[in-house]
Amino acid sequence: RQRSYSVGSTFDFNAHLFPLSASASDPLYLSLDPTTNRGHSQNLEKQKSITYLNGLSLVVGLQIGSGIFSSPAQVNSNAGSPGAALLIWLLSGILAWTGASSYAELGGAIPLSGGAQAYLQHIFGDLSAFLFAWVAVVVMRPGSAAIISIIAGEYLGSVFWGSLTEDADPPPQLAVKALALAGMWMITILNCLSTKAGTRMGDVFLLIKLISLMAITIIGIVVAITGFSVKPGGPSMEWKMGNWFEGSSKDPGAYAVALYAGLWAFDGWDNVNYITGEMKNPTRDLPRVIHSAMPLVISCYLLANVSYFFVLPSSVIASSTTVAVRFGTTVFGSVGGILFALAVSISCLGALNATTFTSGRLVYVAGKQGYLPKIFGRLGIRSVSNSVSTPTTIRVPIFGTSYTRTPIFAMLLNAFLTSFFVIIGSFEALIAFYGVAGYSFYFLTVLGLIILRYREPGLERPYRCWIVTPIVFCCVSLFLVSRGVFGAPIQTGGVIIFVMVGVVVFWVRVGPPKVVKRALGKLRFWKKGRKEEGWSAVGEARP
Ligand code: ARG
Protein backbone atom coordinates (compact mmCIF):
# COMPACT_ATOMS: atom_id res chain seq x y z
CA ARG A 1 0.00 0.00 0.00
CA GLN A 2 1.66 3.17 -1.14
CA ARG A 3 0.47 6.10 0.90
CA SER A 4 1.04 9.43 -0.63
CA TYR A 5 0.92 12.54 1.43
CA SER A 6 -1.85 14.87 0.54
CA VAL A 7 -0.01 17.81 2.00
CA GLY A 8 0.85 20.26 -0.72
CA SER A 9 0.95 17.71 -3.46
CA THR A 10 -2.26 16.03 -4.52
CA PHE A 11 -4.40 18.19 -2.32
CA ASP A 12 -3.13 21.18 -0.45
CA PHE A 13 -5.41 21.19 2.52
CA ASN A 14 -3.41 23.79 4.28
CA ALA A 15 -3.94 26.25 1.50
CA HIS A 16 -7.53 25.19 1.45
CA LEU A 17 -8.35 25.25 5.11
CA PHE A 18 -5.92 27.80 6.33
CA PRO A 19 -5.45 30.29 3.52
CA LEU A 20 -3.67 32.63 5.91
CA SER A 21 -0.95 30.21 6.76
CA ALA A 22 0.73 30.83 3.40
CA SER A 23 2.26 27.41 3.39
CA ALA A 24 4.23 27.78 0.21
CA SER A 25 6.30 30.58 1.64
CA ASP A 26 6.98 28.82 4.86
CA PRO A 27 10.47 27.63 5.66
CA LEU A 28 9.30 24.64 7.60
CA TYR A 29 6.77 23.59 5.09
CA LEU A 30 7.70 20.44 3.30
CA SER A 31 5.89 17.82 1.41
CA LEU A 32 6.58 14.52 -0.16
CA ASP A 33 6.63 14.47 -3.89
CA PRO A 34 4.18 11.66 -4.69
CA THR A 35 6.06 10.65 -7.82
CA THR A 36 9.40 10.11 -6.18
CA ASN A 37 8.28 9.98 -2.58
CA ARG A 38 11.23 12.18 -1.66
CA GLY A 39 10.91 15.32 0.37
CA HIS A 40 11.20 18.61 -1.37
CA SER A 41 10.91 22.08 -0.06
CA GLN A 42 8.68 24.49 -1.84
CA ASN A 43 11.24 26.86 -3.39
CA LEU A 44 12.70 27.42 -0.02
CA GLU A 45 16.07 25.80 -0.20
CA LYS A 46 17.56 28.93 1.21
CA GLN A 47 15.59 28.54 4.41
CA LYS A 48 16.72 24.99 4.92
CA SER A 49 19.20 26.24 7.37
CA ILE A 50 20.11 23.44 9.75
CA THR A 51 23.63 22.22 9.15
CA TYR A 52 25.38 19.12 10.37
CA LEU A 53 26.86 21.00 13.31
CA ASN A 54 23.51 22.55 14.27
CA GLY A 55 22.02 19.07 14.23
CA LEU A 56 24.85 17.69 16.33
CA SER A 57 24.41 20.50 18.82
CA LEU A 58 20.68 19.80 19.07
CA VAL A 59 21.21 16.11 19.79
CA VAL A 60 24.22 16.30 22.10
CA GLY A 61 22.79 19.44 23.68
CA LEU A 62 19.64 17.62 24.73
CA GLN A 63 21.33 14.36 25.69
CA ILE A 64 23.79 15.95 28.07
CA GLY A 65 21.39 17.52 30.53
CA SER A 66 20.71 16.47 34.05
CA GLY A 67 21.31 12.74 33.79
CA ILE A 68 25.07 12.40 33.83
CA PHE A 69 25.26 14.68 36.87
CA SER A 70 22.43 13.19 38.87
CA SER A 71 21.54 9.67 37.63
CA PRO A 72 24.74 7.92 38.76
CA ALA A 73 23.15 7.36 42.16
CA GLN A 74 20.29 5.41 40.67
CA VAL A 75 22.53 3.43 38.37
CA ASN A 76 25.00 2.71 41.10
CA SER A 77 22.71 1.82 43.94
CA ASN A 78 20.89 -0.62 41.69
CA ALA A 79 23.87 -2.13 39.92
CA GLY A 80 25.65 -2.65 43.22
CA SER A 81 29.25 -2.32 42.03
CA PRO A 82 31.30 0.17 40.03
CA GLY A 83 32.00 -2.39 37.29
CA ALA A 84 28.35 -3.31 36.88
CA ALA A 85 27.37 0.38 36.92
CA LEU A 86 29.83 1.18 34.15
CA LEU A 87 28.47 -1.71 32.10
CA ILE A 88 24.94 -0.36 32.57
CA TRP A 89 26.08 3.03 31.31
CA LEU A 90 27.67 1.40 28.27
CA LEU A 91 24.61 -0.72 27.64
CA SER A 92 22.24 2.26 27.91
CA GLY A 93 24.38 4.12 25.43
CA ILE A 94 24.36 1.27 22.95
CA LEU A 95 20.61 0.82 23.31
CA ALA A 96 20.01 4.49 22.73
CA TRP A 97 22.24 4.17 19.70
CA THR A 98 20.12 1.35 18.25
CA GLY A 99 17.05 3.57 18.60
CA ALA A 100 18.83 6.51 17.08
CA SER A 101 20.10 4.45 14.11
CA SER A 102 16.59 3.24 13.47
CA TYR A 103 15.31 6.79 13.51
CA ALA A 104 18.10 7.77 11.15
CA GLU A 105 16.82 5.27 8.61
CA LEU A 106 13.26 6.50 9.02
CA GLY A 107 14.33 10.12 8.77
CA GLY A 108 16.17 9.43 5.53
CA ALA A 109 13.28 7.55 3.99
CA ILE A 110 10.65 10.05 5.15
CA PRO A 111 12.57 13.32 5.32
CA LEU A 112 9.85 15.40 6.93
CA SER A 113 9.86 17.45 10.09
CA GLY A 114 7.92 16.17 13.08
CA GLY A 115 9.90 13.04 13.91
CA ALA A 116 7.79 10.08 14.95
CA GLN A 117 4.67 11.98 13.97
CA ALA A 118 5.70 11.93 10.30
CA TYR A 119 6.88 8.31 10.39
CA LEU A 120 3.80 7.01 12.17
CA GLN A 121 1.57 8.81 9.72
CA HIS A 122 3.35 7.20 6.81
CA ILE A 123 3.35 3.76 8.32
CA PHE A 124 0.16 3.45 10.35
CA GLY A 125 -1.92 6.42 9.26
CA ASP A 126 -3.37 9.52 10.81
CA LEU A 127 -4.75 8.14 14.06
CA SER A 128 -1.38 6.91 15.31
CA ALA A 129 0.33 10.11 14.20
CA PHE A 130 -2.32 12.19 15.89
CA LEU A 131 -2.01 10.20 19.11
CA PHE A 132 1.73 10.69 19.12
CA ALA A 133 1.31 14.41 18.55
CA TRP A 134 -1.34 14.53 21.26
CA VAL A 135 0.74 12.77 23.90
CA ALA A 136 4.03 14.38 22.91
CA VAL A 137 2.74 17.92 22.62
CA VAL A 138 0.55 17.90 25.70
CA VAL A 139 2.59 15.80 28.12
CA MET A 140 5.86 14.25 27.04
CA ARG A 141 7.73 17.24 25.68
CA PRO A 142 6.54 19.82 28.23
CA GLY A 143 6.75 17.21 30.99
CA SER A 144 10.36 16.34 30.25
CA ALA A 145 11.17 20.03 29.87
CA ALA A 146 9.62 20.58 33.28
CA ILE A 147 11.81 17.86 34.80
CA ILE A 148 14.92 19.44 33.36
CA SER A 149 13.90 22.95 34.45
CA ILE A 150 13.18 21.79 37.99
CA ILE A 151 16.63 20.20 38.20
CA ALA A 152 18.18 23.42 36.91
CA GLY A 153 16.16 25.32 39.52
CA GLU A 154 17.33 23.00 42.28
CA TYR A 155 21.00 23.46 41.47
CA LEU A 156 20.70 27.22 41.03
CA GLY A 157 18.67 27.42 44.21
CA SER A 158 21.24 25.51 46.20
CA VAL A 159 23.93 27.91 45.00
CA PHE A 160 21.89 30.96 46.05
CA TRP A 161 20.76 29.42 49.33
CA GLY A 162 24.19 28.07 50.12
CA SER A 163 22.81 24.59 50.59
CA LEU A 164 25.38 22.63 48.65
CA THR A 165 26.53 20.38 51.45
CA GLU A 166 24.72 17.10 51.97
CA ASP A 167 23.47 17.97 55.46
CA ALA A 168 22.21 21.48 54.62
CA ASP A 169 18.51 22.11 54.15
CA PRO A 170 17.48 22.11 50.50
CA PRO A 171 16.39 25.48 49.06
CA PRO A 172 12.67 26.27 49.50
CA GLN A 173 10.40 24.59 46.96
CA LEU A 174 8.90 27.89 45.92
CA ALA A 175 12.30 29.31 45.05
CA VAL A 176 13.24 26.21 43.08
CA LYS A 177 10.09 26.44 41.02
CA ALA A 178 10.43 30.18 40.49
CA LEU A 179 14.00 29.72 39.25
CA ALA A 180 12.89 26.84 37.01
CA LEU A 181 10.17 28.99 35.48
CA ALA A 182 12.47 31.98 35.05
CA GLY A 183 15.07 29.91 33.20
CA MET A 184 12.52 28.20 31.02
CA TRP A 185 10.79 31.42 30.02
CA MET A 186 14.06 33.16 29.30
CA ILE A 187 14.98 30.40 26.90
CA THR A 188 11.55 30.34 25.30
CA ILE A 189 11.50 34.09 24.72
CA LEU A 190 14.94 34.05 23.18
CA ASN A 191 13.93 31.21 20.86
CA CYS A 192 10.77 33.08 19.91
CA LEU A 193 12.73 36.18 19.02
CA SER A 194 15.23 34.54 16.77
CA THR A 195 16.21 31.12 15.58
CA LYS A 196 19.84 32.22 15.42
CA ALA A 197 19.80 33.42 19.00
CA GLY A 198 18.41 30.05 20.05
CA THR A 199 20.99 28.00 18.20
CA ARG A 200 23.86 30.25 19.33
CA MET A 201 22.82 30.01 22.93
CA GLY A 202 22.59 26.25 22.51
CA ASP A 203 26.13 26.14 21.16
CA VAL A 204 27.54 28.18 24.04
CA PHE A 205 25.78 26.02 26.62
CA LEU A 206 26.97 22.89 24.87
CA LEU A 207 30.54 24.10 24.93
CA ILE A 208 30.30 24.79 28.65
CA LYS A 209 28.99 21.33 29.41
CA LEU A 210 31.51 19.56 27.26
CA ILE A 211 34.22 21.51 29.06
CA SER A 212 32.72 20.54 32.43
CA LEU A 213 32.66 16.87 31.50
CA MET A 214 36.19 17.10 30.22
CA ALA A 215 37.21 18.81 33.46
CA ILE A 216 35.63 16.00 35.46
CA THR A 217 37.61 13.48 33.45
CA ILE A 218 40.93 15.29 33.75
CA ILE A 219 40.47 16.03 37.43
CA GLY A 220 39.59 12.39 38.00
CA ILE A 221 42.73 11.20 36.27
CA VAL A 222 44.96 13.70 38.10
CA VAL A 223 43.42 12.74 41.42
CA ALA A 224 43.82 9.06 40.63
CA ILE A 225 47.49 9.48 39.85
CA THR A 226 48.54 11.99 42.49
CA GLY A 227 45.89 11.72 45.17
CA PHE A 228 45.60 15.52 44.93
CA SER A 229 42.84 17.24 46.81
CA VAL A 230 42.29 20.62 48.38
CA LYS A 231 39.89 19.39 50.95
CA PRO A 232 41.29 17.63 53.98
CA GLY A 233 40.22 14.06 54.04
CA GLY A 234 40.77 13.98 50.33
CA PRO A 235 39.50 11.70 47.67
CA SER A 236 38.65 8.13 48.31
CA MET A 237 41.26 5.82 47.00
CA GLU A 238 38.82 2.99 47.31
CA TRP A 239 39.08 2.21 43.61
CA LYS A 240 42.70 1.25 44.03
CA MET A 241 41.91 -1.74 46.07
CA GLY A 242 39.59 -4.48 45.34
CA ASN A 243 37.48 -5.87 42.65
CA TRP A 244 35.33 -3.50 40.61
CA PHE A 245 32.60 -6.09 40.28
CA GLU A 246 32.36 -7.00 43.94
CA GLY A 247 28.81 -6.65 45.25
CA SER A 248 27.12 -6.59 41.85
CA SER A 249 23.39 -6.98 42.16
CA LYS A 250 21.79 -10.30 41.30
CA ASP A 251 18.28 -8.94 40.85
CA PRO A 252 17.25 -8.38 37.20
CA GLY A 253 14.63 -5.89 38.38
CA ALA A 254 17.33 -3.70 39.90
CA TYR A 255 19.22 -3.69 36.60
CA ALA A 256 16.04 -2.61 34.82
CA VAL A 257 15.72 0.39 37.13
CA ALA A 258 19.39 1.21 36.58
CA LEU A 259 18.88 0.92 32.84
CA TYR A 260 15.96 3.33 32.99
CA ALA A 261 18.14 5.89 34.73
CA GLY A 262 20.94 5.38 32.23
CA LEU A 263 18.57 5.69 29.29
CA TRP A 264 17.18 8.94 30.68
CA ALA A 265 20.68 10.38 30.55
CA PHE A 266 21.01 9.33 26.90
CA ASP A 267 17.48 10.35 25.96
CA GLY A 268 17.14 13.05 23.37
CA TRP A 269 18.74 11.05 20.54
CA ASP A 270 15.64 11.66 18.42
CA ASN A 271 15.90 15.42 18.73
CA VAL A 272 17.18 16.15 15.26
CA ASN A 273 14.47 14.00 13.68
CA TYR A 274 11.94 16.66 14.61
CA ILE A 275 13.51 19.10 12.21
CA THR A 276 14.73 16.88 9.36
CA GLY A 277 12.69 19.01 6.96
CA GLU A 278 14.75 22.04 7.86
CA MET A 279 18.12 20.40 7.33
CA LYS A 280 20.26 21.48 4.43
CA ASN A 281 21.16 17.95 3.51
CA PRO A 282 19.13 15.56 5.62
CA THR A 283 19.95 12.37 3.77
CA ARG A 284 23.65 12.87 4.34
CA ASP A 285 23.66 14.70 7.65
CA LEU A 286 21.03 12.89 9.68
CA PRO A 287 22.97 9.61 9.96
CA ARG A 288 26.19 11.56 10.38
CA VAL A 289 24.73 13.47 13.31
CA ILE A 290 23.55 10.26 14.97
CA HIS A 291 26.77 8.36 14.44
CA SER A 292 28.90 11.16 15.78
CA ALA A 293 26.66 12.20 18.67
CA MET A 294 26.27 8.72 20.11
CA PRO A 295 29.94 7.72 20.42
CA LEU A 296 30.77 11.21 21.68
CA VAL A 297 28.17 11.13 24.43
CA ILE A 298 28.88 7.51 25.36
CA SER A 299 32.59 8.24 25.79
CA CYS A 300 31.93 11.41 27.78
CA TYR A 301 29.59 9.56 30.14
CA LEU A 302 31.88 6.60 30.64
CA LEU A 303 34.86 8.81 31.34
CA ALA A 304 32.90 10.99 33.75
CA ASN A 305 31.67 7.94 35.62
CA VAL A 306 35.13 6.47 35.91
CA SER A 307 36.26 9.81 37.32
CA TYR A 308 33.49 9.82 39.89
CA PHE A 309 34.80 6.48 41.08
CA PHE A 310 38.34 7.78 41.26
CA VAL A 311 37.32 10.59 43.56
CA LEU A 312 34.32 9.43 45.56
CA PRO A 313 33.66 6.24 47.50
CA SER A 314 31.04 4.15 45.75
CA SER A 315 28.73 4.40 48.76
CA VAL A 316 28.60 8.18 48.25
CA ILE A 317 27.95 7.85 44.52
CA ALA A 318 25.17 5.42 45.25
CA SER A 319 23.44 7.72 47.71
CA SER A 320 24.04 11.27 46.49
CA THR A 321 21.70 12.77 43.93
CA THR A 322 24.17 15.56 43.30
CA VAL A 323 27.25 13.58 42.40
CA ALA A 324 28.90 16.34 40.43
CA VAL A 325 28.66 18.78 43.33
CA ARG A 326 30.09 16.22 45.75
CA PHE A 327 32.87 15.64 43.27
CA GLY A 328 33.62 19.38 43.17
CA THR A 329 33.57 19.84 46.95
CA THR A 330 35.75 16.81 47.54
CA VAL A 331 38.48 18.05 45.24
CA PHE A 332 38.26 21.82 45.55
CA GLY A 333 36.20 22.53 48.64
CA SER A 334 33.10 24.70 48.58
CA VAL A 335 34.23 26.77 45.59
CA GLY A 336 34.42 23.59 43.57
CA GLY A 337 30.92 22.70 44.70
CA ILE A 338 29.56 26.05 43.57
CA LEU A 339 31.32 25.83 40.22
CA PHE A 340 29.99 22.38 39.51
CA ALA A 341 26.49 23.30 40.64
CA LEU A 342 26.56 26.19 38.19
CA ALA A 343 27.86 23.90 35.46
CA VAL A 344 25.03 21.45 36.05
CA SER A 345 22.40 24.18 35.91
CA ILE A 346 23.89 25.49 32.68
CA SER A 347 23.89 21.97 31.33
CA CYS A 348 20.19 21.66 32.14
CA LEU A 349 19.41 25.05 30.63
CA GLY A 350 21.22 23.97 27.47
CA ALA A 351 19.15 20.80 27.29
CA LEU A 352 16.08 22.91 27.85
CA ASN A 353 17.10 25.11 24.96
CA ALA A 354 17.56 22.11 22.68
CA THR A 355 14.20 20.64 23.62
CA THR A 356 12.41 24.00 23.33
CA PHE A 357 13.73 24.45 19.83
CA THR A 358 12.41 21.16 18.53
CA SER A 359 9.22 21.09 20.63
CA GLY A 360 8.28 24.33 18.92
CA ARG A 361 8.82 22.65 15.57
CA LEU A 362 6.82 19.58 16.56
CA VAL A 363 3.84 21.66 17.68
CA TYR A 364 4.20 23.72 14.53
CA VAL A 365 4.16 20.70 12.24
CA ALA A 366 1.19 19.27 14.15
CA GLY A 367 -0.59 22.58 13.59
CA LYS A 368 0.25 22.50 9.89
CA GLN A 369 -0.94 18.96 9.64
CA GLY A 370 -4.29 19.96 11.10
CA TYR A 371 -3.75 17.94 14.27
CA LEU A 372 -3.81 21.10 16.35
CA PRO A 373 -5.63 24.39 15.83
CA LYS A 374 -4.18 26.20 12.87
CA ILE A 375 -2.75 29.07 14.87
CA PHE A 376 0.05 26.78 16.06
CA GLY A 377 1.04 26.11 12.49
CA ARG A 378 1.90 29.74 11.88
CA LEU A 379 5.15 31.51 12.19
CA GLY A 380 5.29 34.51 14.47
CA ILE A 381 5.87 38.05 13.53
CA ARG A 382 7.13 37.55 10.07
CA SER A 383 7.55 39.02 6.71
CA VAL A 384 5.06 38.26 4.04
CA SER A 385 6.79 40.72 1.77
CA ASN A 386 7.95 38.21 -0.76
CA SER A 387 4.42 37.87 -2.00
CA VAL A 388 3.63 40.76 -4.26
CA SER A 389 0.46 41.99 -2.68
CA THR A 390 1.50 42.18 0.93
CA PRO A 391 4.46 44.45 1.45
CA THR A 392 4.28 44.54 5.23
CA THR A 393 7.22 43.46 7.24
CA ILE A 394 7.01 43.69 10.95
CA ARG A 395 10.46 44.16 12.33
CA VAL A 396 11.56 43.37 15.79
CA PRO A 397 13.64 46.41 16.68
CA ILE A 398 16.26 44.77 18.84
CA PHE A 399 17.23 42.46 16.06
CA GLY A 400 17.63 45.22 13.54
CA THR A 401 16.52 44.24 10.11
CA SER A 402 15.47 40.75 10.94
CA TYR A 403 11.98 39.66 11.75
CA THR A 404 11.20 36.49 13.53
CA ARG A 405 10.40 33.51 11.43
CA THR A 406 9.97 31.36 14.47
CA PRO A 407 6.94 29.29 15.43
CA ILE A 408 6.05 31.64 18.26
CA PHE A 409 2.59 30.31 18.99
CA ALA A 410 3.85 26.76 19.07
CA MET A 411 6.65 27.63 21.46
CA LEU A 412 4.33 29.61 23.70
CA LEU A 413 1.98 26.65 23.94
CA ASN A 414 4.91 24.47 24.91
CA ALA A 415 6.08 27.00 27.48
CA PHE A 416 2.65 27.33 29.09
CA LEU A 417 2.28 23.59 29.34
CA THR A 418 5.79 23.29 30.75
CA SER A 419 4.96 25.95 33.36
CA PHE A 420 1.87 23.99 34.30
CA PHE A 421 3.95 20.86 34.90
CA VAL A 422 6.62 22.76 36.79
CA ILE A 423 3.98 24.20 39.10
CA ILE A 424 1.80 21.18 39.75
CA GLY A 425 3.90 18.27 38.55
CA SER A 426 5.37 15.66 40.79
CA PHE A 427 8.82 14.72 39.71
CA GLU A 428 8.45 10.95 40.04
CA ALA A 429 5.06 10.90 38.35
CA LEU A 430 6.41 12.87 35.41
CA ILE A 431 9.40 10.56 34.98
CA ALA A 432 7.22 7.44 35.14
CA PHE A 433 4.69 8.85 32.69
CA TYR A 434 7.49 9.89 30.37
CA GLY A 435 9.03 6.42 30.52
CA VAL A 436 5.87 4.47 29.74
CA ALA A 437 4.47 6.80 27.08
CA GLY A 438 7.86 7.58 25.54
CA TYR A 439 8.95 3.98 25.16
CA SER A 440 5.53 2.91 23.84
CA PHE A 441 5.88 5.35 20.99
CA TYR A 442 9.55 4.57 20.42
CA PHE A 443 8.53 0.93 20.20
CA LEU A 444 5.70 1.58 17.77
CA THR A 445 7.82 3.76 15.54
CA VAL A 446 10.75 1.38 15.33
CA LEU A 447 8.36 -1.51 14.81
CA GLY A 448 7.07 0.56 11.92
CA LEU A 449 10.55 0.58 10.44
CA ILE A 450 10.54 -3.22 10.35
CA ILE A 451 7.06 -3.28 8.85
CA LEU A 452 8.07 -0.72 6.26
CA ARG A 453 11.01 -2.85 5.16
CA TYR A 454 8.55 -5.55 4.16
CA ARG A 455 5.71 -3.40 2.96
CA GLU A 456 7.65 -0.92 0.89
CA PRO A 457 10.93 -2.57 -0.05
CA GLY A 458 11.25 -0.12 -2.94
CA LEU A 459 11.10 2.99 -0.76
CA GLU A 460 14.29 4.92 -1.18
CA ARG A 461 16.40 4.60 1.95
CA PRO A 462 19.56 6.67 1.75
CA TYR A 463 20.61 5.17 5.05
CA ARG A 464 19.81 1.62 6.04
CA CYS A 465 20.56 0.29 9.44
CA TRP A 466 21.40 -3.30 10.18
CA ILE A 467 18.06 -5.09 10.68
CA VAL A 468 19.15 -6.47 14.05
CA THR A 469 19.32 -2.88 15.33
CA PRO A 470 15.58 -2.12 15.29
CA ILE A 471 14.79 -5.62 16.51
CA VAL A 472 17.00 -5.21 19.56
CA PHE A 473 15.55 -1.80 20.23
CA CYS A 474 11.98 -3.09 19.96
CA CYS A 475 12.64 -5.93 22.39
CA VAL A 476 14.23 -3.64 24.93
CA SER A 477 11.57 -0.97 24.71
CA LEU A 478 8.85 -3.56 25.07
CA PHE A 479 10.60 -4.85 28.17
CA LEU A 480 10.88 -1.35 29.59
CA VAL A 481 7.24 -0.57 28.91
CA SER A 482 6.10 -3.78 30.55
CA ARG A 483 8.23 -3.06 33.58
CA GLY A 484 6.81 0.44 33.71
CA VAL A 485 3.31 -0.99 33.58
CA PHE A 486 3.93 -3.05 36.70
CA GLY A 487 6.23 -0.60 38.43
CA ALA A 488 4.01 2.45 37.99
CA PRO A 489 0.45 1.23 37.47
CA ILE A 490 -1.12 4.60 38.29
CA GLN A 491 0.92 6.49 35.72
CA THR A 492 0.32 3.73 33.19
CA GLY A 493 -3.40 4.13 33.81
CA GLY A 494 -2.89 7.84 33.25
CA VAL A 495 -1.18 7.18 29.93
CA ILE A 496 -3.96 4.85 28.79
CA ILE A 497 -6.72 7.27 29.75
CA PHE A 498 -4.88 10.09 28.11
CA VAL A 499 -4.46 8.16 24.88
CA MET A 500 -8.14 7.23 24.90
CA VAL A 501 -9.13 10.85 25.30
CA GLY A 502 -6.87 11.46 22.30
CA VAL A 503 -8.81 8.92 20.28
CA VAL A 504 -12.05 10.70 21.11
CA VAL A 505 -10.57 14.07 20.21
CA PHE A 506 -9.41 12.60 16.92
CA TRP A 507 -12.87 11.27 16.17
CA VAL A 508 -14.48 14.56 17.03
CA ARG A 509 -12.18 16.33 14.61
CA VAL A 510 -12.20 13.77 11.82
CA GLY A 511 -15.34 11.79 12.34
CA PRO A 512 -15.62 8.34 13.90
CA PRO A 513 -14.21 5.28 12.19
CA LYS A 514 -16.30 3.30 9.71
CA VAL A 515 -17.56 0.72 12.19
CA VAL A 516 -18.86 3.31 14.60
CA LYS A 517 -20.36 5.33 11.81
CA ARG A 518 -22.19 2.34 10.46
CA ALA A 519 -23.50 1.62 13.91
CA LEU A 520 -24.62 5.18 14.31
CA GLY A 521 -26.47 5.11 11.03
CA LYS A 522 -25.86 7.38 8.13
CA LEU A 523 -24.12 10.53 9.14
CA ARG A 524 -23.95 12.13 5.72
CA PHE A 525 -21.44 14.88 6.06
CA TRP A 526 -18.87 12.68 7.63
CA LYS A 527 -19.01 10.24 4.82
CA LYS A 528 -18.78 12.80 2.12
CA GLY A 529 -15.33 12.96 0.69
CA ARG A 530 -13.73 10.92 3.48
CA LYS A 531 -12.57 8.15 1.19
CA GLU A 532 -9.70 9.44 -0.88
CA GLU A 533 -8.35 12.49 0.79
CA GLY A 534 -8.18 11.28 4.32
CA TRP A 535 -7.92 13.91 6.98
CA SER A 536 -7.82 16.87 4.67
CA ALA A 537 -11.02 16.25 2.78
CA VAL A 538 -12.82 15.59 5.98
CA GLY A 539 -11.82 18.96 7.25
CA GLU A 540 -13.08 20.37 4.01
CA ALA A 541 -16.36 18.54 4.24
CA ARG A 542 -17.11 19.60 7.76
CA PRO A 543 -19.82 22.22 7.80
N1 ARG B 1 19.14 13.27 28.51
C1 ARG B 1 18.53 14.37 29.15
C2 ARG B 1 19.08 14.57 30.54
O1 ARG B 1 19.95 13.89 30.94
C3 ARG B 1 17.05 14.25 29.21
C4 ARG B 1 16.38 14.31 27.90
C5 ARG B 1 14.91 14.30 28.00
N2 ARG B 1 14.32 14.08 26.74
C6 ARG B 1 13.60 14.96 26.08
N3 ARG B 1 13.16 14.65 24.91
N4 ARG B 1 13.36 16.12 26.57
O2 ARG B 1 18.68 15.45 31.24
mmCIF file of C-alpha atoms in Angstrom, residues 68 86 89-90 210 212-221 244 266 295-311 327:
data_model
loop_
_atom_site.group_PDB
_atom_site.id
_atom_site.type_symbol
_atom_site.label_atom_id
_atom_site.label_comp_id
_atom_site.label_asym_id
_atom_site.label_seq_id
_atom_site.Cartn_x
_atom_site.Cartn_y
_atom_site.Cartn_z
ATOM 1 C CA ILE A 68 25.066 12.397 33.831
ATOM 2 C CA LEU A 86 29.830 1.176 34.150
ATOM 3 C CA TRP A 89 26.082 3.027 31.312
ATOM 4 C CA LEU A 90 27.666 1.400 28.273
ATOM 5 C CA LEU A 210 31.511 19.559 27.256
ATOM 6 C CA SER A 212 32.718 20.539 32.426
ATOM 7 C CA LEU A 213 32.664 16.875 31.502
ATOM 8 C CA MET A 214 36.191 17.098 30.225
ATOM 9 C CA ALA A 215 37.207 18.811 33.457
ATOM 10 C CA ILE A 216 35.630 16.002 35.460
ATOM 11 C CA THR A 217 37.612 13.477 33.445
ATOM 12 C CA ILE A 218 40.929 15.292 33.745
ATOM 13 C CA ILE A 219 40.470 16.026 37.431
ATOM 14 C CA GLY A 220 39.593 12.393 37.998
ATOM 15 C CA ILE A 221 42.730 11.197 36.273
ATOM 16 C CA TRP A 244 35.332 -3.496 40.607
ATOM 17 C CA PHE A 266 21.009 9.334 26.897
ATOM 18 C CA PRO A 295 29.938 7.719 20.420
ATOM 19 C CA LEU A 296 30.774 11.208 21.677
ATOM 20 C CA VAL A 297 28.170 11.129 24.427
ATOM 21 C CA ILE A 298 28.881 7.511 25.359
ATOM 22 C CA SER A 299 32.586 8.240 25.787
ATOM 23 C CA CYS A 300 31.929 11.406 27.780
ATOM 24 C CA TYR A 301 29.588 9.561 30.141
ATOM 25 C CA LEU A 302 31.882 6.597 30.642
ATOM 26 C CA LEU A 303 34.863 8.814 31.343
ATOM 27 C CA ALA A 304 32.902 10.991 33.751
ATOM 28 C CA ASN A 305 31.667 7.944 35.623
ATOM 29 C CA VAL A 306 35.131 6.472 35.913
ATOM 30 C CA SER A 307 36.258 9.811 37.316
ATOM 31 C CA TYR A 308 33.489 9.816 39.895
ATOM 32 C CA PHE A 309 34.802 6.484 41.076
ATOM 33 C CA PHE A 310 38.341 7.776 41.256
ATOM 34 C CA VAL A 311 37.322 10.588 43.559
ATOM 35 C CA PHE A 327 32.866 15.638 43.266
#
